[in-house]
C-alpha positions as a Python dict, from the first residue, in 0.01 Angstrom:
ca = {
    (1, 'R'): (0, 0, 0),
    (2, 'K'): (152, 206, -276),
    (3, 'S'): (529, 215, -279),
    (4, 'A'): (750, 508, -360),
    (5, 'V'): (803, 587, -726),
    (6, 'R'): (1105, 406, -861),
    (7, 'S'): (1277, 473, -1188),
    (8, 'L'): (1517, 320, -1433),
    (9, 'E'): (1725, 614, -1552),
    (10, 'I'): (1878, 604, -1897),
    (11, 'R'): (2033, 911, -2050),
    (12, 'A'): (1871, 1050, -2359),
    (13, 'P'): (2087, 1044, -2673),
    (14, 'E'): (2283, 1365, -2709),
    (15, 'S'): (2340, 1562, -3025),
    (16, 'S'): (2684, 1677, -3137),
    (17, 'G'): (2632, 1988, -2927),
    (18, 'G'): (2603, 1775, -2613),
    (19, 'R'): (2234, 1838, -2550),
    (20, 'S'): (1924, 1694, -2704),
    (21, 'K'): (1764, 1906, -2975),
    (22, 'W'): (1425, 1867, -2814),
    (23, 'A'): (1551, 1989, -2473),
    (24, 'K'): (1717, 2290, -2640),
    (25, 'T'): (1389, 2380, -2807),
    (26, 'M'): (1204, 2361, -2477),
    (27, 'R'): (1459, 2584, -2298),
    (28, 'K'): (1444, 2837, -2582),
    (29, 'R'): (1066, 2847, -2556),
    (30, 'D'): (1089, 2896, -2179),
    (31, 'R'): (1313, 3202, -2229),
    (32, 'N'): (1068, 3346, -2479),
    (33, 'P'): (713, 3294, -2346),
    (34, 'S'): (567, 3462, -2652),
    (35, 'S'): (691, 3180, -2871),
    (36, 'P'): (392, 3005, -3025),
    (37, 'E'): (308, 2658, -2900),
    (38, 'P'): (304, 2378, -3156),
    (39, 'S'): (-34, 2327, -3311),
    (40, 'V'): (-267, 2069, -3160),
    (41, 'S'): (-225, 1863, -3474),
    (42, 'S'): (152, 1851, -3431),
    (43, 'P'): (259, 1485, -3409),
    (44, 'R'): (535, 1579, -3165),
    (45, 'K'): (296, 1753, -2928),
    (46, 'R'): (45, 1470, -2945),
    (47, 'F'): (319, 1217, -2872),
    (48, 'W'): (460, 1389, -2564),
    (49, 'R'): (121, 1487, -2432),
    (50, 'H'): (-7, 1132, -2463),
    (51, 'L'): (292, 985, -2281),
    (52, 'R'): (307, 1256, -2010),
    (53, 'V'): (682, 1293, -2038),
    (54, 'Y'): (890, 1472, -1775),
    (55, 'L'): (1222, 1630, -1866),
    (56, 'P'): (1459, 1690, -1574),
    (57, 'G'): (1769, 1805, -1762),
    (58, 'T'): (1823, 1582, -2062),
    (59, 'T'): (1689, 1266, -1899),
    (60, 'I'): (1343, 1164, -2014),
    (61, 'Y'): (1126, 984, -1761),
    (62, 'L'): (804, 812, -1859),
    (63, 'P'): (547, 695, -1602),
    (64, 'T'): (467, 349, -1730),
    (65, 'I'): (352, 116, -1453),
    (66, 'G'): (90, 208, -1198),
    (67, 'T'): (-238, 387, -1260),
    (68, 'P'): (-509, 546, -1044),
    (69, 'I'): (-851, 383, -1034),
    (70, 'R'): (-1075, 642, -1200),
    (71, 'G'): (-1400, 448, -1230),
    (72, 'D'): (-1614, 268, -974),
    (73, 'V'): (-1395, 232, -663),
    (74, 'S'): (-1669, 65, -456),
    (75, 'V'): (-1501, -267, -529),
    (76, 'L'): (-1236, -171, -275),
    (77, 'N'): (-1493, -143, 4),
    (78, 'V'): (-1693, -459, -62),
    (79, 'T'): (-1623, -791, 108),
    (80, 'P'): (-1549, -1056, -156),
    (81, 'S'): (-1822, -1314, -198),
    (82, 'Q'): (-1579, -1577, -322),
    (83, 'R'): (-1204, -1629, -309),
    (84, 'P'): (-989, -1887, -484),
    (85, 'K'): (-953, -2209, -286),
    (86, 'D'): (-622, -2345, -412),
    (87, 'L'): (-341, -2109, -315),
    (88, 'P'): (-101, -1996, -432),
    (89, 'L'): (-249, -1970, -779),
    (90, 'L'): (79, -2046, -956),
    (91, 'P'): (328, -2326, -902),
    (92, 'P'): (688, -2234, -816),
    (93, 'P'): (862, -2074, -1116),
    (94, 'S'): (1060, -2303, -1342),
    (95, 'E'): (1436, -2273, -1366),
    (96, 'K'): (1390, -2075, -1688),
    (97, 'H'): (1162, -1822, -1518),
    (98, 'A'): (1322, -1815, -1173),
    (99, 'C'): (1485, -1474, -1220),
    (100, 'R'): (1213, -1321, -1437),
    (101, 'I'): (934, -1080, -1357),
    (102, 'T'): (584, -1225, -1399),
    (103, 'L'): (369, -1063, -1669),
    (104, 'V'): (-5, -1121, -1626),
    (105, 'L'): (-213, -1070, -1941),
    (106, 'D'): (-588, -1041, -1967),
    (107, 'L'): (-741, -1238, -2254),
    (108, 'E'): (-1068, -1100, -2391),
    (109, 'E'): (-1062, -747, -2533),
    (110, 'T'): (-689, -734, -2451),
    (111, 'L'): (-540, -1011, -2667),
    (112, 'V'): (-848, -1125, -2861),
    (113, 'H'): (-1213, -1044, -2924),
    (114, 'V'): (-1472, -1321, -2914),
    (115, 'T'): (-1821, -1310, -3062),
    (116, 'Q'): (-2103, -1550, -3144),
    (117, 'L'): (-2242, -1337, -3426),
    (118, 'E'): (-2223, -1533, -3749),
    (119, 'K'): (-2182, -1221, -3959),
    (120, 'Y'): (-1827, -1192, -3822),
    (121, 'A'): (-1738, -1555, -3898),
    (122, 'G'): (-1560, -1464, -4222),
    (123, 'G'): (-1317, -1231, -4050),
    (124, 'A'): (-1238, -1460, -3759),
    (125, 'D'): (-888, -1600, -3714),
    (126, 'F'): (-1033, -1919, -3570),
    (127, 'S'): (-1350, -2059, -3419),
    (128, 'F'): (-1450, -2333, -3180),
    (129, 'S'): (-1765, -2492, -3045),
    (130, 'L'): (-1847, -2546, -2681),
    (131, 'R'): (-2141, -2719, -2520),
    (132, 'V'): (-2322, -2466, -2304),
    (133, 'K'): (-2630, -2582, -2111),
    (134, 'H'): (-2675, -2885, -2339),
    (135, 'V'): (-2648, -2670, -2652),
    (136, 'D'): (-2348, -2653, -2887),
    (137, 'E'): (-2244, -2289, -2915),
    (138, 'V'): (-1999, -2159, -3177),
    (139, 'F'): (-1752, -1884, -3089),
    (140, 'Y'): (-1557, -1677, -3343),
    (141, 'V'): (-1223, -1536, -3231),
    (142, 'K'): (-1034, -1242, -3380),
    (143, 'K'): (-677, -1179, -3271),
    (144, 'R'): (-571, -828, -3176),
    (145, 'P'): (-324, -686, -3431),
    (146, 'G'): (32, -768, -3332),
    (147, 'V'): (-58, -1029, -3071),
    (148, 'D'): (162, -1303, -3220),
    (149, 'A'): (473, -1084, -3223),
    (150, 'F'): (383, -950, -2879),
    (151, 'L'): (362, -1294, -2718),
    (152, 'C'): (683, -1405, -2886),
    (153, 'A'): (872, -1100, -2756),
    (154, 'V'): (745, -1091, -2398),
    (155, 'S'): (802, -1466, -2355),
    (156, 'Q'): (1174, -1395, -2390),
    (157, 'W'): (1167, -1139, -2109),
    (158, 'Y'): (899, -1254, -1864),
    (159, 'E'): (716, -1543, -1709),
    (160, 'V'): (393, -1496, -1906),
    (161, 'V'): (56, -1574, -1746),
    (162, 'V'): (-288, -1539, -1906),
    (163, 'F'): (-548, -1452, -1643),
    (164, 'S'): (-907, -1455, -1768),
    (165, 'G'): (-1238, -1393, -1600),
    (166, 'S'): (-1391, -1674, -1807),
    (167, 'G'): (-1427, -2046, -1739),
    (168, 'F'): (-1166, -2318, -1782),
    (169, 'L'): (-1295, -2491, -2098),
    (170, 'Y'): (-1361, -2163, -2278),
    (171, 'V'): (-1016, -2022, -2200),
    (172, 'E'): (-841, -2346, -2292),
    (173, 'E'): (-1007, -2352, -2635),
    (174, 'I'): (-888, -1999, -2707),
    (175, 'V'): (-536, -2016, -2566),
    (176, 'N'): (-459, -2353, -2727),
    (177, 'R'): (-522, -2192, -3066),
    (178, 'L'): (-380, -1850, -2985),
    (179, 'D'): (-52, -1985, -2850),
    (180, 'P'): (54, -2300, -3039),
    (181, 'N'): (419, -2224, -2961),
    (182, 'G'): (374, -2231, -2585),
    (183, 'F'): (484, -1873, -2513),
    (184, 'I'): (233, -1858, -2226),
    (185, 'A'): (368, -2037, -1919),
    (186, 'H'): (50, -2048, -1709),
    (187, 'R'): (-326, -1996, -1744),
    (188, 'L'): (-567, -1875, -1479),
    (189, 'Y'): (-947, -1871, -1498),
    (190, 'K'): (-1264, -1735, -1344),
    (191, 'E'): (-1234, -1975, -1051),
    (192, 'D'): (-898, -1811, -973),
    (193, 'C'): (-1055, -1465, -950),
    (194, 'T'): (-1182, -1295, -636),
    (195, 'L'): (-1553, -1220, -682),
    (196, 'V'): (-1645, -875, -552),
    (197, 'G'): (-2004, -786, -636),
    (198, 'D'): (-2028, -819, -1014),
    (199, 'Y'): (-1652, -792, -1063),
    (200, 'C'): (-1391, -1062, -1111),
    (201, 'V'): (-1088, -908, -943),
    (202, 'K'): (-748, -1055, -1022),
    (203, 'D'): (-573, -1040, -686),
    (204, 'L'): (-204, -1050, -771),
    (205, 'S'): (-110, -1112, -408),
    (206, 'L'): (-246, -1467, -447),
    (207, 'L'): (-16, -1564, -733),
    (208, 'G'): (267, -1681, -512),
    (209, 'R'): (503, -1421, -657),
    (210, 'D'): (671, -1113, -510),
    (211, 'L'): (442, -818, -591),
    (212, 'A'): (749, -608, -662),
    (213, 'R'): (801, -836, -962),
    (214, 'V'): (453, -867, -1112),
    (215, 'I'): (304, -659, -1395),
    (216, 'I'): (-55, -687, -1519),
    (217, 'I'): (-194, -563, -1851),
    (218, 'D'): (-573, -547, -1857),
    (219, 'N'): (-839, -337, -2027),
    (220, 'S'): (-1057, -331, -1713),
    (221, 'E'): (-937, -134, -1412),
    (222, 'A'): (-1173, -331, -1187),
    (223, 'C'): (-964, -641, -1256),
    (224, 'Y'): (-650, -488, -1104),
    (225, 'A'): (-831, -275, -843),
    (226, 'Y'): (-639, -437, -557),
    (227, 'Q'): (-297, -362, -711),
    (228, 'P'): (-327, -63, -948),
    (229, 'E'): (39, 15, -881),
    (230, 'N'): (130, -298, -1081),
    (231, 'A'): (-89, -223, -1383),
    (232, 'I'): (-22, -111, -1737),
    (233, 'P'): (-367, -16, -1872),
    (234, 'I'): (-461, -92, -2231),
    (235, 'P'): (-768, 21, -2427),
    (236, 'T'): (-1043, -229, -2499),
    (237, 'W'): (-1009, -385, -2844),
    (238, 'I'): (-1305, -503, -3049),
    (239, 'S'): (-1225, -489, -3419),
    (240, 'C'): (-998, -196, -3516),
    (241, 'E'): (-753, -330, -3775),
    (242, 'S'): (-512, -37, -3729),
    (243, 'D'): (-480, -90, -3354),
    (244, 'C'): (-116, -90, -3237),
    (245, 'E'): (-155, -82, -2857),
    (246, 'L'): (28, -411, -2801),
    (247, 'A'): (323, -294, -3009),
    (248, 'R'): (332, 35, -2820),
    (249, 'R'): (381, -150, -2493),
    (250, 'L'): (674, -359, -2609),
    (251, 'P'): (940, -87, -2553),
    (252, 'I'): (802, -30, -2203),
    (253, 'L'): (809, -401, -2124),
    (254, 'E'): (1154, -447, -2272),
    (255, 'R'): (1295, -191, -2027),
    (256, 'S'): (1077, -286, -1732),
    (257, 'Q'): (1218, -638, -1719),
    (258, 'F'): (1524, -496, -1541),
    (259, 'L'): (1340, -306, -1266),
    (260, 'P'): (1401, -426, -908),
    (261, 'D'): (1049, -310, -817),
    (262, 'V'): (792, -248, -1089),
    (263, 'R'): (530, -77, -873),
    (264, 'N'): (462, 286, -973),
    (265, 'S'): (777, 278, -1186),
    (266, 'R'): (904, 495, -1465),
    (267, 'V'): (1130, 388, -1746),
    (268, 'Y'): (1294, 576, -2029),
    (269, 'L'): (1166, 552, -2384),
    (270, 'Q'): (1414, 647, -2655),
}
């Protein structure tokens, strides 16, 4: 199912000498193996190591979309117990989104964190009550740092879809408050997931969109287990105020909007 690696090639900025300073340093180190490596604490080394950069010549390629499933892969061998009934999951794209790639965003632990613990009520960005089994339950919602700017930016580049593994009423309460400006074009819920064992898999092939033009960002690899080649992973977020994972993905998404096929793609980060 995986397609060949595709890339959007953009030349790295050149110095006055015609070659990037970083590339020169690497070639010099290659000629002199005894040259000491940068210390582990070096910000430069941490940056490149984290992003797994490849340097053919002076062009920097960054693997950005597509990830192997490293956890429980049994989900791939289990027959789904339930599939969505109304297909495709999305209506035809609007005129505004007709030529855009579809960006699917997970909700909980990706864009927000939700808790019912009252001790976190003071730090919540908003709250709502929902009747659950004849009891009114209160939910406190904290927005991931940078989520407002993130949604504003990606809505200019993509057809944005929130796809949650939670129920309709619950998701509606959150998204209505999270997105008052209407940056999110569509919302999908638990009933739109494919149930495989205990997992709610988000089968992108059911969206009614070309898989070459769909990207998913989710903190759970089980959710994109059917199409890992379309995924941009993101760490789970609970409460860290210094988190900047959404902002880190904006340069990737800004460049990926021009890819003819996003699957297992690489783009350049300046």
